[in-house]
PDB file of C-alpha atoms in Angstrom:
ATOM      1  CA  PRO A 165      55.681 -82.548  56.592  1.00  0.00           C
ATOM      2  CA  ILE A 166      58.466 -81.512  54.526  1.00  0.00           C
ATOM      3  CA  SER A 167      60.757 -84.390  55.592  1.00  0.00           C
ATOM      4  CA  ALA A 168      58.038 -86.838  53.921  1.00  0.00           C
ATOM      5  CA  ILE A 169      58.937 -85.268  50.455  1.00  0.00           C
ATOM      6  CA  PRO A 170      61.519 -87.508  48.681  1.00  0.00           C
ATOM      7  CA  SER A 171      64.641 -85.842  47.496  1.00  0.00           C
ATOM      8  CA  SER A 172      65.591 -85.924  43.677  1.00  0.00           C
ATOM      9  CA  SER A 173      68.226 -88.437  44.545  1.00  0.00           C
ATOM     10  CA  SER A 174      65.793 -90.873  46.143  1.00  0.00           C
ATOM     11  CA  LEU A 175      63.426 -90.372  43.133  1.00  0.00           C
ATOM     12  CA  SER A 176      66.453 -91.267  40.789  1.00  0.00           C
ATOM     13  CA  MET A 177      67.256 -94.236  42.811  1.00  0.00           C
ATOM     14  CA  SER A 178      63.634 -95.634  42.973  1.00  0.00           C
ATOM     15  CA  ALA A 179      63.450 -94.905  39.085  1.00  0.00           C
ATOM     16  CA  PHE A 180      65.865 -97.984  38.511  1.00  0.00           C
ATOM     17  CA  ASP A 181      65.248-100.314  41.410  1.00  0.00           C
ATOM     18  CA  GLY A 182      63.583-103.021  39.086  1.00  0.00           C
ATOM     19  CA  ILE A 183      66.616-103.264  36.914  1.00  0.00           C
ATOM     20  CA  LYS A 184      69.493-102.193  39.237  1.00  0.00           C
ATOM     21  CA  GLU A 185      70.396-105.623  40.374  1.00  0.00           C
ATOM     22  CA  PRO A 186      70.559-107.431  36.900  1.00  0.00           C
ATOM     23  CA  VAL A 187      72.378-104.371  35.536  1.00  0.00           C
ATOM     24  CA  GLN A 188      74.803-104.676  38.312  1.00  0.00           C
ATOM     25  CA  SER A 189      75.309-108.337  37.622  1.00  0.00           C
ATOM     26  CA  TYR A 190      76.339-107.523  34.197  1.00  0.00           C
ATOM     27  CA  VAL A 191      78.545-104.828  35.126  1.00  0.00           C
ATOM     28  CA  ASP A 192      80.275-106.953  37.741  1.00  0.00           C
ATOM     29  CA  ILE A 193      81.373-109.230  34.796  1.00  0.00           C
ATOM     30  CA  TRP A 194      83.685-106.500  33.564  1.00  0.00           C
ATOM     31  CA  THR A 195      84.515-104.315  36.525  1.00  0.00           C
ATOM     32  CA  PRO A 196      87.340-106.691  37.867  1.00  0.00           C
ATOM     33  CA  MET A 197      89.139-106.430  34.673  1.00  0.00           C
ATOM     34  CA  PHE A 198      89.171-102.606  34.792  1.00  0.00           C
ATOM     35  CA  LYS A 199      90.059-102.562  38.482  1.00  0.00           C
ATOM     36  CA  GLN A 200      93.117-104.952  37.617  1.00  0.00           C
ATOM     37  CA  ALA A 201      94.168-102.715  34.798  1.00  0.00           C
ATOM     38  CA  SER A 202      93.916 -99.596  36.980  1.00  0.00           C
ATOM     39  CA  GLU A 203      95.793-101.330  39.915  1.00  0.00           C
ATOM     40  CA  SER A 204      98.610-102.619  37.703  1.00  0.00           C
ATOM     41  CA  GLY A 205      99.301 -99.138  36.178  1.00  0.00           C
ATOM     42  CA  LEU A 206      97.948-100.260  32.686  1.00  0.00           C
ATOM     43  CA  MET A 207      94.987 -97.720  32.889  1.00  0.00           C
ATOM     44  CA  PRO A 208      95.757 -94.259  34.389  1.00  0.00           C
ATOM     45  CA  ASP A 209      93.249 -93.042  36.830  1.00  0.00           C
ATOM     46  CA  PHE A 210      92.511 -90.067  34.520  1.00  0.00           C
ATOM     47  CA  LEU A 211      91.367 -92.463  31.856  1.00  0.00           C
ATOM     48  CA  LEU A 212      89.262 -94.708  34.342  1.00  0.00           C
ATOM     49  CA  HIS A 213      87.592 -91.353  35.461  1.00  0.00           C
ATOM     50  CA  TRP A 214      87.067 -89.479  32.205  1.00  0.00           C
ATOM     51  CA  GLY A 215      87.521 -92.107  29.429  1.00  0.00           C
ATOM     52  CA  HIS A 216      83.732 -92.685  29.027  1.00  0.00           C
ATOM     53  CA  GLY A 217      82.916 -88.855  29.107  1.00  0.00           C
ATOM     54  CA  ALA A 218      85.711 -88.072  26.589  1.00  0.00           C
ATOM     55  CA  ALA A 219      84.445 -90.955  24.229  1.00  0.00           C
ATOM     56  CA  MET A 220      80.691 -90.003  24.543  1.00  0.00           C
ATOM     57  CA  ALA A 221      81.181 -86.255  24.240  1.00  0.00           C
ATOM     58  CA  SER A 222      83.327 -86.893  20.986  1.00  0.00           C
ATOM     59  CA  VAL A 223      80.458 -88.784  19.621  1.00  0.00           C
ATOM     60  CA  LEU A 224      77.816 -86.156  20.557  1.00  0.00           C
ATOM     61  CA  LEU A 225      79.879 -83.318  19.235  1.00  0.00           C
ATOM     62  CA  SER A 226      80.599 -84.899  15.891  1.00  0.00           C
ATOM     63  CA  MET A 227      78.066 -87.544  14.898  1.00  0.00           C
ATOM     64  CA  GLY A 228      75.240 -85.970  17.103  1.00  0.00           C
ATOM     65  CA  VAL A 229      75.727 -82.331  15.910  1.00  0.00           C
ATOM     66  CA  ILE A 230      76.274 -83.141  12.245  1.00  0.00           C
ATOM     67  CA  GLY A 231      73.384 -85.572  12.273  1.00  0.00           C
ATOM     68  CA  ALA A 232      70.981 -82.937  13.743  1.00  0.00           C
ATOM     69  CA  TYR A 233      72.374 -80.410  11.240  1.00  0.00           C
ATOM     70  CA  MET A 234      71.679 -82.819   8.547  1.00  0.00           C
ATOM     71  CA  GLY A 235      68.033 -83.264   9.665  1.00  0.00           C
ATOM     72  CA  TRP A 236      67.362 -79.670   9.734  1.00  0.00           C
ATOM     73  CA  GLN A 237      69.034 -79.472   6.155  1.00  0.00           C
ATOM     74  CA  ILE A 238      66.511 -82.104   4.898  1.00  0.00           C
ATOM     75  CA  ARG A 239      63.669 -80.122   6.616  1.00  0.00           C
ATOM     76  CA  PHE A 240      64.793 -76.943   4.819  1.00  0.00           C
ATOM     77  CA  GLY A 241      64.520 -78.806   1.481  1.00  0.00           C
ATOM     78  CA  ASN A 242      68.361 -79.364   1.086  1.00  0.00           C
ATOM     79  CA  GLY A 243      68.216 -83.241   1.497  1.00  0.00           C
ATOM     80  CA  GLU A 244      69.522 -84.074  -2.022  1.00  0.00           C
ATOM     81  CA  ASP A 245      72.480 -81.992  -1.493  1.00  0.00           C
ATOM     82  CA  VAL A 246      75.845 -83.782  -1.307  1.00  0.00           C
ATOM     83  CA  THR A 247      78.473 -82.135   0.970  1.00  0.00           C
ATOM     84  CA  ALA A 248      81.808 -82.976   2.319  1.00  0.00           C
ATOM     85  CA  LEU A 249      80.118 -84.180   5.561  1.00  0.00           C
ATOM     86  CA  THR A 250      78.215 -86.811   3.436  1.00  0.00           C
ATOM     87  CA  LEU A 251      81.095 -88.600   1.918  1.00  0.00           C
ATOM     88  CA  GLY A 252      79.478 -88.784  -1.732  1.00  0.00           C
ATOM     89  CA  GLU A 253      75.940 -89.376  -0.460  1.00  0.00           C
ATOM     90  CA  THR A 254      72.892 -86.989  -0.272  1.00  0.00           C
ATOM     91  CA  ILE A 255      72.166 -85.410   3.036  1.00  0.00           C
ATOM     92  CA  ARG A 256      68.943 -87.523   2.981  1.00  0.00           C
ATOM     93  CA  GLU A 257      70.934 -90.705   2.771  1.00  0.00           C
ATOM     94  CA  ALA A 258      73.637 -89.899   5.221  1.00  0.00           C
ATOM     95  CA  HIS A 259      71.408 -88.556   8.004  1.00  0.00           C
ATOM     96  CA  PRO A 260      69.994 -91.795   9.238  1.00  0.00           C
ATOM     97  CA  LYS A 261      73.261 -93.568   8.818  1.00  0.00           C
ATOM     98  CA  ILE A 262      75.109 -91.068  11.102  1.00  0.00           C
ATOM     99  CA  MET A 263      72.379 -90.771  13.711  1.00  0.00           C
ATOM    100  CA  GLY A 264      72.032 -94.612  13.772  1.00  0.00           C
ATOM    101  CA  GLY A 265      75.745 -94.987  14.270  1.00  0.00           C
ATOM    102  CA  ALA A 266      75.591 -92.310  17.169  1.00  0.00           C
ATOM    103  CA  PHE A 267      72.821 -94.277  18.793  1.00  0.00           C
ATOM    104  CA  PHE A 268      74.792 -97.401  18.560  1.00  0.00           C
ATOM    105  CA  PHE A 269      77.845 -95.868  20.048  1.00  0.00           C
ATOM    106  CA  PHE A 270      75.763 -94.269  22.952  1.00  0.00           C
ATOM    107  CA  LEU A 271      74.357 -97.683  23.625  1.00  0.00           C
ATOM    108  CA  LEU A 272      77.784 -99.268  23.970  1.00  0.00           C
ATOM    109  CA  GLY A 273      79.212 -96.273  25.689  1.00  0.00           C
ATOM    110  CA  GLY A 274      76.440 -96.377  28.327  1.00  0.00           C
ATOM    111  CA  GLN A 275      77.623 -99.918  29.328  1.00  0.00           C
ATOM    112  CA  GLY A 276      81.326 -98.660  29.446  1.00  0.00           C
ATOM    113  CA  GLY A 277      80.089 -95.843  31.630  1.00  0.00           C
ATOM    114  CA  LEU A 278      78.552 -98.166  34.007  1.00  0.00           C
ATOM    115  CA  VAL A 279      81.505-100.507  34.217  1.00  0.00           C
ATOM    116  CA  LEU A 280      83.985 -97.619  34.847  1.00  0.00           C
ATOM    117  CA  LEU A 281      81.818 -96.081  37.437  1.00  0.00           C
ATOM    118  CA  SER A 282      81.713 -99.398  39.210  1.00  0.00           C
ATOM    119  CA  ALA A 283      85.285 -99.778  38.864  1.00  0.00           C
ATOM    120  CA  GLN A 284      85.750 -96.712  40.806  1.00  0.00           C
ATOM    121  CA  ASP A 285      83.642 -98.124  43.549  1.00  0.00           C
ATOM    122  CA  LYS A 286      80.768 -95.818  42.927  1.00  0.00           C
ATOM    123  CA  ASN A 287      77.080 -96.974  42.798  1.00  0.00           C
ATOM    124  CA  ILE A 288      75.557 -97.135  39.259  1.00  0.00           C
ATOM    125  CA  LEU A 289      72.202 -95.819  38.489  1.00  0.00           C
ATOM    126  CA  GLU A 290      71.775 -93.422  41.149  1.00  0.00           C
ATOM    127  CA  SER A 291      72.533 -90.150  39.667  1.00  0.00           C
ATOM    128  CA  PRO A 292      70.809 -87.558  37.543  1.00  0.00           C
ATOM    129  CA  HIS A 293      73.408 -88.741  34.888  1.00  0.00           C
ATOM    130  CA  ALA A 294      71.621 -92.162  34.652  1.00  0.00           C
ATOM    131  CA  MET A 295      68.177 -90.314  34.538  1.00  0.00           C
ATOM    132  CA  THR A 296      69.098 -88.228  31.464  1.00  0.00           C
ATOM    133  CA  ALA A 297      70.843 -91.337  29.878  1.00  0.00           C
ATOM    134  CA  ALA A 298      67.522 -93.189  30.209  1.00  0.00           C
ATOM    135  CA  LEU A 299      65.550 -90.009  28.843  1.00  0.00           C
ATOM    136  CA  SER A 300      68.095 -89.688  26.062  1.00  0.00           C
ATOM    137  CA  VAL A 301      67.935 -93.373  25.057  1.00  0.00           C
ATOM    138  CA  ALA A 302      64.109 -93.381  24.938  1.00  0.00           C
ATOM    139  CA  LEU A 303      64.202 -90.303  22.812  1.00  0.00           C
ATOM    140  CA  LEU A 304      66.689 -91.646  20.342  1.00  0.00           C
ATOM    141  CA  ALA A 305      64.791 -95.017  20.054  1.00  0.00           C
ATOM    142  CA  THR A 306      61.470 -92.987  19.402  1.00  0.00           C
ATOM    143  CA  GLN A 307      63.398 -90.962  16.810  1.00  0.00           C
ATOM    144  CA  ALA A 308      64.400 -94.187  14.979  1.00  0.00           C
ATOM    145  CA  VAL A 309      60.953 -95.390  14.884  1.00  0.00           C
ATOM    146  CA  LEU A 310      59.191 -92.066  13.499  1.00  0.00           C
ATOM    147  CA  PRO A 311      60.477 -92.343   9.935  1.00  0.00           C
ATOM    148  CA  LYS A 312      58.577 -95.648   9.469  1.00  0.00           C
ATOM    149  CA  LEU A 313      55.463 -93.297   9.642  1.00  0.00           C
ATOM    150  CA  PHE A 314      56.836 -90.776   7.115  1.00  0.00           C
ATOM    151  CA  ALA A 315      55.040 -92.560   4.186  1.00  0.00           C
ATOM    152  CA  THR A 316      51.829 -93.100   5.898  1.00  0.00           C
ATOM    153  CA  GLU A 317      48.636 -90.819   5.715  1.00  0.00           C
ATOM    154  CA  ASN A 318      50.000 -88.917   8.967  1.00  0.00           C
ATOM    155  CA  GLY A 319      53.665 -88.699   7.481  1.00  0.00           C
ATOM    156  CA  LYS A 320      53.593 -84.957   7.587  1.00  0.00           C
ATOM    157  CA  VAL A 321      52.813 -85.149  11.310  1.00  0.00           C
ATOM    158  CA  ALA A 322      55.541 -87.622  11.837  1.00  0.00           C
ATOM    159  CA  ARG A 323      57.997 -85.574  10.158  1.00  0.00           C
ATOM    160  CA  ASP A 324      57.115 -82.546  12.049  1.00  0.00           C
ATOM    161  CA  VAL A 325      57.347 -84.489  15.314  1.00  0.00           C
ATOM    162  CA  HIS A 326      60.636 -86.043  14.144  1.00  0.00           C
ATOM    163  CA  ALA A 327      62.276 -82.509  13.408  1.00  0.00           C
ATOM    164  CA  TYR A 328      61.169 -81.087  16.712  1.00  0.00           C
ATOM    165  CA  LEU A 329      61.676 -84.076  18.862  1.00  0.00           C
ATOM    166  CA  GLY A 330      65.054 -84.371  17.219  1.00  0.00           C
ATOM    167  CA  THR A 331      65.914 -80.956  18.752  1.00  0.00           C
ATOM    168  CA  ALA A 332      64.611 -81.909  22.114  1.00  0.00           C
ATOM    169  CA  THR A 333      66.625 -85.021  21.886  1.00  0.00           C
ATOM    170  CA  MET A 334      69.820 -83.036  21.164  1.00  0.00           C
ATOM    171  CA  ALA A 335      68.902 -80.713  24.276  1.00  0.00           C
ATOM    172  CA  ALA A 336      68.562 -83.868  26.570  1.00  0.00           C
ATOM    173  CA  LEU A 337      71.899 -85.322  25.109  1.00  0.00           C
ATOM    174  CA  PHE A 338      73.654 -81.854  26.193  1.00  0.00           C
ATOM    175  CA  ALA A 339      71.826 -82.164  29.484  1.00  0.00           C
ATOM    176  CA  HIS A 340      73.295 -85.630  29.841  1.00  0.00           C
ATOM    177  CA  LEU A 341      76.823 -84.166  29.046  1.00  0.00           C
ATOM    178  CA  ALA A 342      76.388 -81.607  31.777  1.00  0.00           C
ATOM    179  CA  THR A 343      75.190 -84.158  34.331  1.00  0.00           C
ATOM    180  CA  GLY A 344      78.187 -86.330  33.431  1.00  0.00           C
ATOM    181  CA  VAL A 345      80.511 -83.457  33.846  1.00  0.00           C
ATOM    182  CA  ASN A 346      78.915 -82.757  37.347  1.00  0.00           C
ATOM    183  CA  LEU A 347      79.134 -86.514  38.225  1.00  0.00           C
ATOM    184  CA  GLY A 348      82.701 -86.672  37.251  1.00  0.00           C
ATOM    185  CA  LEU A 349      83.424 -83.619  39.452  1.00  0.00           C
ATOM    186  CA  SER A 350      81.724 -85.011  42.370  1.00  0.00           C
ATOM    187  CA  PHE A 351      84.461 -87.595  43.140  1.00  0.00           C
TER     188      PHE A 351
END
């Protein structure tokens, strides 16, 4: 029967069942401080609700977009160019630094998002936003490893995969932004 088919939200919940309890324990270390800051008026409700999204959108729309642009410039043969975006380095030198920095900020920001969600008495790891976060982190980690294969006999294939998977990673990150806006508007 149709009722036996799990809904997408139950699939999302089950995907994180193995890690939800330890992640919640970690989040619970920080949540009381944010709740207290909110209740005392030190943190406005708007910041508690949208702060994570604003911070992560700024990383995606600056570092992510610039890094992706640089990646394609390298692919198009412009990797040795020095531009205003590279601050004196070549595009080839700046690209991994910018994308590595974006990945670092996404990892830190994800923790903040979990804490802020919990501070608003919402369940963590139960939304499409959590699913797109896991997908995006997995894709970014894969992207970080692929350049290790560039100097091998399969280097051309690794470069091709890196370029096209990078574009797919950006699409996943923009889907993550959209699911985050939907999550924020849901309460």
